[in-house]
mmCIF file of C-alpha atoms in Angstrom:
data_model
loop_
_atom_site.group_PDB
_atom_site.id
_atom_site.type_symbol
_atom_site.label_atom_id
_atom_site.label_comp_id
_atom_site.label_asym_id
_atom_site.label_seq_id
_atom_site.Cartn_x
_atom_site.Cartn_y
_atom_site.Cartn_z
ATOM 1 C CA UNK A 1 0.000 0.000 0.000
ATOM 2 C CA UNK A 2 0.975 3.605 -0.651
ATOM 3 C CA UNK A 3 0.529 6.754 0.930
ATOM 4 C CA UNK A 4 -2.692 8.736 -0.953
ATOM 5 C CA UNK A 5 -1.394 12.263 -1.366
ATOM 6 C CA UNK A 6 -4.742 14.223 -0.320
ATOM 7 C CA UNK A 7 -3.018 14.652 3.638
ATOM 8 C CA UNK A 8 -4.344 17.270 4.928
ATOM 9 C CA UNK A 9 -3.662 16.741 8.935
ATOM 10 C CA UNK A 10 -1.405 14.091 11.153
ATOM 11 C CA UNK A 11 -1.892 12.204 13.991
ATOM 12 C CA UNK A 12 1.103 11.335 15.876
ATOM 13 C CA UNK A 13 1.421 8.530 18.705
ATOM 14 C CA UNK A 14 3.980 10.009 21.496
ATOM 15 C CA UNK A 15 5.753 7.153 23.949
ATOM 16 C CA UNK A 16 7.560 5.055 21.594
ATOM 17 C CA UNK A 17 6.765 6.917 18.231
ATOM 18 C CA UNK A 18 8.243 10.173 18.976
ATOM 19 C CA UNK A 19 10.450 9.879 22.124
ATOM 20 C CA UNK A 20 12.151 6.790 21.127
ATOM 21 C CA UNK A 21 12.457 6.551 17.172
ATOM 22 C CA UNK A 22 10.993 3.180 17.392
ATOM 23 C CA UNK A 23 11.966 1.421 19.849
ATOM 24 C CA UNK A 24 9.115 0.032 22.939
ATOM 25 C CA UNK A 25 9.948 1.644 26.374
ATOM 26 C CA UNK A 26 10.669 -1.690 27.822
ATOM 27 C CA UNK A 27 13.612 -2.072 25.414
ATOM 28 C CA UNK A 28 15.019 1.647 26.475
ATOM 29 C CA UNK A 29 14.599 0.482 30.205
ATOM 30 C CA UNK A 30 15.906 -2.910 29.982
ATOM 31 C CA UNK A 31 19.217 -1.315 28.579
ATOM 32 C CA UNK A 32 19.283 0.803 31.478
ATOM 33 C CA UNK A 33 19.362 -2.071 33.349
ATOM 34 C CA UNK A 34 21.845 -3.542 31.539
ATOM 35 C CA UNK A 35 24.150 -0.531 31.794
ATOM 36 C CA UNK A 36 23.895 0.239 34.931
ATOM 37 C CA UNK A 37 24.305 -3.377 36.064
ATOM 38 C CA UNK A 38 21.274 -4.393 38.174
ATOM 39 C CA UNK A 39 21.196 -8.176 38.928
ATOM 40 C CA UNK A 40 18.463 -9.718 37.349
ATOM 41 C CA UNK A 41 17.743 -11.357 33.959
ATOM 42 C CA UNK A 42 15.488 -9.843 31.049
ATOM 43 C CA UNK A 43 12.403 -12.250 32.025
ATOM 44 C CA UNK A 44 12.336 -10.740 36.037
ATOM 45 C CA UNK A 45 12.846 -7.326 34.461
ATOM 46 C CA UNK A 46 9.517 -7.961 31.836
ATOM 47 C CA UNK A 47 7.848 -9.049 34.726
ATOM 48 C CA UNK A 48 8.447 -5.738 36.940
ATOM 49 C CA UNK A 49 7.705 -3.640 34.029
ATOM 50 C CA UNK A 50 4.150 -5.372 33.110
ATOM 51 C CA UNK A 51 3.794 -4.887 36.963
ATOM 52 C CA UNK A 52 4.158 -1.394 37.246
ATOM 53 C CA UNK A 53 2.368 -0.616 34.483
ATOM 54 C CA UNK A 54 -0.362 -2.337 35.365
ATOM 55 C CA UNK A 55 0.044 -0.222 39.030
ATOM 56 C CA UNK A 56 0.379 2.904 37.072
ATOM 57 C CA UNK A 57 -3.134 2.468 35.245
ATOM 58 C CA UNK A 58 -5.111 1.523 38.281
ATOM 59 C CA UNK A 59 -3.157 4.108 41.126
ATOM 60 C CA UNK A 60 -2.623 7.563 40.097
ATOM 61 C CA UNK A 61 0.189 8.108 41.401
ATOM 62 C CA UNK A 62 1.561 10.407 38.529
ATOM 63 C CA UNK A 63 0.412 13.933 38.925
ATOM 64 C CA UNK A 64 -0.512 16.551 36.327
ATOM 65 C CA UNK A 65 2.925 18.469 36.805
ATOM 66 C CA UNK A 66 5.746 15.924 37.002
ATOM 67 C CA UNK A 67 7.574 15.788 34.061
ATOM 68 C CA UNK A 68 9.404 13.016 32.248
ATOM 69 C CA UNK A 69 11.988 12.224 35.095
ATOM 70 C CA UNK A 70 9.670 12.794 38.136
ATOM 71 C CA UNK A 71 7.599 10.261 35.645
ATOM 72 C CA UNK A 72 10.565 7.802 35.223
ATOM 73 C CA UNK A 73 11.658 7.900 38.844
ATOM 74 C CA UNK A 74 8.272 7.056 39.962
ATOM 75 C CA UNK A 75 8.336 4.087 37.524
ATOM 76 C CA UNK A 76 11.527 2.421 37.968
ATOM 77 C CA UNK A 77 11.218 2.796 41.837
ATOM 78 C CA UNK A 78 7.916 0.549 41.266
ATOM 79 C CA UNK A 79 9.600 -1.854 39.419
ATOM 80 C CA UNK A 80 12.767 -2.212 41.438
ATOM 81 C CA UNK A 81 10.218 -2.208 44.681
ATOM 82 C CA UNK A 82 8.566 -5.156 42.974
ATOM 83 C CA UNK A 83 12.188 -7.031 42.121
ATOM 84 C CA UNK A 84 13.076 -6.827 45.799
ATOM 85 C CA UNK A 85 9.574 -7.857 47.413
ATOM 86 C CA UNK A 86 9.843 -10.830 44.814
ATOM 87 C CA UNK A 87 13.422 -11.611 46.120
ATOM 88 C CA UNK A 88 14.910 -10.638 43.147
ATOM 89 C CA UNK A 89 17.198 -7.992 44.181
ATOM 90 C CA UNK A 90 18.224 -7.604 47.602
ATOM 91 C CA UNK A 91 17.527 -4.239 49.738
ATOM 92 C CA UNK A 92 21.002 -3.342 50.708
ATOM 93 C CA UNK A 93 20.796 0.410 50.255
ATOM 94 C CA UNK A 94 21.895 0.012 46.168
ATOM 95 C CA UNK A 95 18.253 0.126 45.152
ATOM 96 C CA UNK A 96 17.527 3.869 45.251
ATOM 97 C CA UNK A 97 20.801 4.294 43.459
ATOM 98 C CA UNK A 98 19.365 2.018 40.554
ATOM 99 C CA UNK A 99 16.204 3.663 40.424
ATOM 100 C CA UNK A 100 18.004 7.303 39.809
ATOM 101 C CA UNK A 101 20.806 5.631 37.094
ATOM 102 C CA UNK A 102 18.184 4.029 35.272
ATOM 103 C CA UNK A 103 15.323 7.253 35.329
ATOM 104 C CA UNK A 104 18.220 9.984 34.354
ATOM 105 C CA UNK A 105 19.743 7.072 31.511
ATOM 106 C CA UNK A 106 16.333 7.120 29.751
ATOM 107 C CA UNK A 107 15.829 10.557 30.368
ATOM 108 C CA UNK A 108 19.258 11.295 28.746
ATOM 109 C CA UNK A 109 18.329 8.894 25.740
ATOM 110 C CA UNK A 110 15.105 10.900 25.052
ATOM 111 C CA UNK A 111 16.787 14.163 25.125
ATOM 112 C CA UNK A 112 19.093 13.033 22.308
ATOM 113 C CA UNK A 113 16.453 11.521 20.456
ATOM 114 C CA UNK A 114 13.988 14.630 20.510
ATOM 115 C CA UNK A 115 16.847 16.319 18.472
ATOM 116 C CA UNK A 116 16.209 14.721 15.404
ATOM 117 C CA UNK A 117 12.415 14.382 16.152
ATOM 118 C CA UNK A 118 11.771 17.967 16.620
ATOM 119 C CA UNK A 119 13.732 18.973 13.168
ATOM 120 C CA UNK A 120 11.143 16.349 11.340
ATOM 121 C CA UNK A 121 8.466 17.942 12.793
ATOM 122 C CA UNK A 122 9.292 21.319 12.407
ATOM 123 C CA UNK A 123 9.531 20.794 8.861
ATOM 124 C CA UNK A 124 6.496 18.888 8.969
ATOM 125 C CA UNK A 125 4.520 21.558 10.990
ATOM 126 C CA UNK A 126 4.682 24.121 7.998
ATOM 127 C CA UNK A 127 2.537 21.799 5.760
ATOM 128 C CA UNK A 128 0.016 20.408 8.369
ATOM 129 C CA UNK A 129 -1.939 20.688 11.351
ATOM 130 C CA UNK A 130 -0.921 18.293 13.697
ATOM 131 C CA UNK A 131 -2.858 16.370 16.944
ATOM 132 C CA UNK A 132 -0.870 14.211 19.100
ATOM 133 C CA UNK A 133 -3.154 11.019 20.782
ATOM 134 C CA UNK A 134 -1.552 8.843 23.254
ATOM 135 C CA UNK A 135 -2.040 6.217 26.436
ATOM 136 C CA UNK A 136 -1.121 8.076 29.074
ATOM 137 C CA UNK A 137 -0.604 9.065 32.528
ATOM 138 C CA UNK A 138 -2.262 12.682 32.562
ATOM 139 C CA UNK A 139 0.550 14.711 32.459
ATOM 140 C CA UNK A 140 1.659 14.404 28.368
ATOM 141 C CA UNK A 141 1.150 18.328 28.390
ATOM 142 C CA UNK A 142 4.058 19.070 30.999
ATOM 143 C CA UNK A 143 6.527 16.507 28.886
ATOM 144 C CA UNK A 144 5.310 18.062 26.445
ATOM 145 C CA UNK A 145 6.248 22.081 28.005
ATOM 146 C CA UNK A 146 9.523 20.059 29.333
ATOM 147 C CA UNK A 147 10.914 19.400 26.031
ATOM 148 C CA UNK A 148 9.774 22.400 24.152
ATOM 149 C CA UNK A 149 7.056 20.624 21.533
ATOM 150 C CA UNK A 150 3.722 21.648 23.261
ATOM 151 C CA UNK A 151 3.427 24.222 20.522
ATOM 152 C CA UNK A 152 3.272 21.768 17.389
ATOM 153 C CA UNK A 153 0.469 20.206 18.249
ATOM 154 C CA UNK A 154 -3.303 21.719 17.588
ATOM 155 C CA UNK A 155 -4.908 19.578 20.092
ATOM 156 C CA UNK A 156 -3.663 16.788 22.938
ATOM 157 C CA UNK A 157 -5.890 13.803 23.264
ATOM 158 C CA UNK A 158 -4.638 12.276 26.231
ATOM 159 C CA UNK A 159 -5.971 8.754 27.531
ATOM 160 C CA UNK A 160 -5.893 9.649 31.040
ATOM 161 C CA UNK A 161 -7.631 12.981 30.355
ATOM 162 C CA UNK A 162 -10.754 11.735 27.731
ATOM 163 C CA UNK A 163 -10.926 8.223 29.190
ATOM 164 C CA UNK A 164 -10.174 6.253 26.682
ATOM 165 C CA UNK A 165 -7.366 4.359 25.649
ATOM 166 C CA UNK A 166 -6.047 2.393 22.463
ATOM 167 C CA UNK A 167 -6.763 0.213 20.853
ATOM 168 C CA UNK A 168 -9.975 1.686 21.282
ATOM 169 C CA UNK A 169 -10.475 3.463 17.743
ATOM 170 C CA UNK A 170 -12.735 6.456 19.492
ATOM 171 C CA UNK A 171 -9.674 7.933 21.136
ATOM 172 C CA UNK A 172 -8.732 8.653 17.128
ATOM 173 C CA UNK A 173 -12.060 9.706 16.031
ATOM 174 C CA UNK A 174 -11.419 12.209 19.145
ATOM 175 C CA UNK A 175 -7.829 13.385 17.360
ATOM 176 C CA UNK A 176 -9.955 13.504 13.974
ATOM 177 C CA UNK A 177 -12.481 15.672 15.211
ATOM 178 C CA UNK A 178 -9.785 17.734 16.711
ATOM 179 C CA UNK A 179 -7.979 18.232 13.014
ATOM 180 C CA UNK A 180 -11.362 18.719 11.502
ATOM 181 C CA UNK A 181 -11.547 16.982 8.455
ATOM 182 C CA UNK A 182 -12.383 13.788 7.260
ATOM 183 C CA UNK A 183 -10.458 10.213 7.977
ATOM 184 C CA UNK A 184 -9.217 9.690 4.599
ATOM 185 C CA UNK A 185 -7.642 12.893 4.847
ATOM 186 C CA UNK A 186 -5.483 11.907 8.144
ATOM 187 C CA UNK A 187 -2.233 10.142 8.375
ATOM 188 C CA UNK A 188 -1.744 8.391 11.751
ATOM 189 C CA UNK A 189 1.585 7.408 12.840
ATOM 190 C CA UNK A 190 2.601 5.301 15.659
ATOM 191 C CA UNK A 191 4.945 2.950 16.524
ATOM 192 C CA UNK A 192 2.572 -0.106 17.598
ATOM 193 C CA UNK A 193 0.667 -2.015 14.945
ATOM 194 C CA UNK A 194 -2.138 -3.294 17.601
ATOM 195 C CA UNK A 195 -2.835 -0.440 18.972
ATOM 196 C CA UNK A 196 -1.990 2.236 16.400
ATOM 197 C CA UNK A 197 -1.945 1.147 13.037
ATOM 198 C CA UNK A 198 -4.808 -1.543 13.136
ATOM 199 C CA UNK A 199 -7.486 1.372 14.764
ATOM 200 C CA UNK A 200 -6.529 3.877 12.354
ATOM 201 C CA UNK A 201 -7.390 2.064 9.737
ATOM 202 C CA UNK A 202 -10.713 0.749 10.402
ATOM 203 C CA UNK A 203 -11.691 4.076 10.719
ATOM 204 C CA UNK A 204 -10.435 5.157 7.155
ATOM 205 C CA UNK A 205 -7.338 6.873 7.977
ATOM 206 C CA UNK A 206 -3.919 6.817 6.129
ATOM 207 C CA UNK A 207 -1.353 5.064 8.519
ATOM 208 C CA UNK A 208 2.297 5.033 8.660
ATOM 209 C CA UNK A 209 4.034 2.226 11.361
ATOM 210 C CA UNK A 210 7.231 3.368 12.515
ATOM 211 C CA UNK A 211 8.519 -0.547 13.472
ATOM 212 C CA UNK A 212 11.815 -0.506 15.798
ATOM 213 C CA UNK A 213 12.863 -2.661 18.434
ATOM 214 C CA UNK A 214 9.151 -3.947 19.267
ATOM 215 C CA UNK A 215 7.375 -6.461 22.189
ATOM 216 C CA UNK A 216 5.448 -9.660 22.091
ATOM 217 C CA UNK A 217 5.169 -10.641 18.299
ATOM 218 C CA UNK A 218 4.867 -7.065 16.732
ATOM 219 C CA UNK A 219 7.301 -7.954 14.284
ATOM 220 C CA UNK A 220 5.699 -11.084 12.797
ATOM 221 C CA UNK A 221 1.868 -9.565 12.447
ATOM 222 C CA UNK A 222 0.144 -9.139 9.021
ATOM 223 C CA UNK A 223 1.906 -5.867 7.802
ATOM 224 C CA UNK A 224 -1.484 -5.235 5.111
ATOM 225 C CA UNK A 225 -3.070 -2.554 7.226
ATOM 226 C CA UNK A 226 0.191 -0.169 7.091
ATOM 227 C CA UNK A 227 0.093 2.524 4.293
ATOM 228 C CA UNK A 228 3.464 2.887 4.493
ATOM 229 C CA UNK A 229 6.243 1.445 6.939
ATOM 230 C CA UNK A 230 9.336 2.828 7.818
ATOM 231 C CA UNK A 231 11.956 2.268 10.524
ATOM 232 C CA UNK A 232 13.269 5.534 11.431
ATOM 233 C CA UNK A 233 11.304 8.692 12.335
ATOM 234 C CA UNK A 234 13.323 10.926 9.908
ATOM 235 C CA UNK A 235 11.743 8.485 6.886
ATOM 236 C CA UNK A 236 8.170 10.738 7.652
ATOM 237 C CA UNK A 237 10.430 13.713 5.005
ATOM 238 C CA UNK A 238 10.531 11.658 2.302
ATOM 239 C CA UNK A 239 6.789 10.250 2.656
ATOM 240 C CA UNK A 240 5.223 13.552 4.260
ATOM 241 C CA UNK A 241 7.479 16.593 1.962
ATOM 242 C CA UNK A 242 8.369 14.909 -1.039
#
């Protein structure tokens, strides 16, 4: 499938998609991990990450105002809590110092990747109106102010904020509505097939899957719902401008 030229407006995905070219979260934290040597293997890790996400969606913990390290410390101290109650890691005073080398790694890594990001979507800002629709915690808007983008994007439909989440197609009907214009006439990109690209589509947008370093079987799903698939966020020029 190709892209149909008659964009008129984008819908970006932001964790994953934009602050990590690509590559799932659990990826950038398990090479945290790695660097910073914390003793435990990559299947106790996957476990203390599906933990604390799963705390993070039912405790709001995460307030309005913290930005992307308050975010990250609060989420790494979950899952090293969890590694230690599980007798994973042992509570001998190290674990605070893993929580903070892991949070300010990741928060490093997305400071270097914005970079790049930003330039695309500068360029990309002077041709279309842009809405950004993501799962998260209720505070997208202060990462957003943190890292300077809050200004790109016409509208933030937030998960946390509208109450609905992805795969759910009606959080993208809500970024449609927010653009204005019809589906056929909106690009969505996002960096997870289930949950981005296979939505999108069923409600007659254009998609684009930005596939990286992915979870679960992401890589070995039918591709046919994917307008166009690329594998680094700086391929959205020649698609998008060209």
């Amino acid at each position: 499938m190709k892209m149909n030229k008659n964009v008129q407006g984008l819908i970006f995905d932001y964790g994953g998609t934009i602050d990590s070219n690509g590559k799932h979260w659990a990826e950038v934290l398990w090479e945290a991990y790695e660097n910073n040597t914390v003793p435990v293997n990559k299947i106790q890790f996957r476990e203390a990450y599906v933990y604390a996400e799963r705390y993070l969606a039912t405790h709001p913990i995460i307030e309005p105002e913290d930005n992307f390290l308050d975010l990250l410390q609060k989420k790494t101290s979950i899952q090293i809590k969890y590694l230690v109650e599980n007798g994973v890691l042992s509570d001998n005073g190290k674990t605070s110092a893993f929580s903070f080398a892991i949070s300010n790694q990741c928060y490093n890594f997305v400071r270097s990747i914005l970079k790049d990001v930003k330039s695309v979507i500068t360029d990309l800002a002077e041709f279309y109106p842009m809405v950004l629709v993501s799962n998260f915690y209720g505070n997208i808007c202060t990462i957003l102010d943190d890292f300077g983008m809050a200004h790109f994007f016409n509208e933030v439909i937030e998960s946390a904020v509208v109450g609905v989440r992805k795969p759910d197609p009606a959080i993208f009907s809500l970024g449609i509505k927010a653009l204005g214009i019809n589906p056929q006439q909106v690009t969505v990109i996002g960096d997870s097939y289930s949950k981005d690209i296979v939505p999108a589509h069923f409600i007659g947008c254009q998609t684009i899957w930005l596939k990286g370093i992915g979870w679960d079987d992401e890589e070995t799903v039918d591709t046919s719902f994917a307008n166009n698939i690329i594998t680094d966020f700086a391929d959205l020029r020649n698609i998008l401008l060209s």
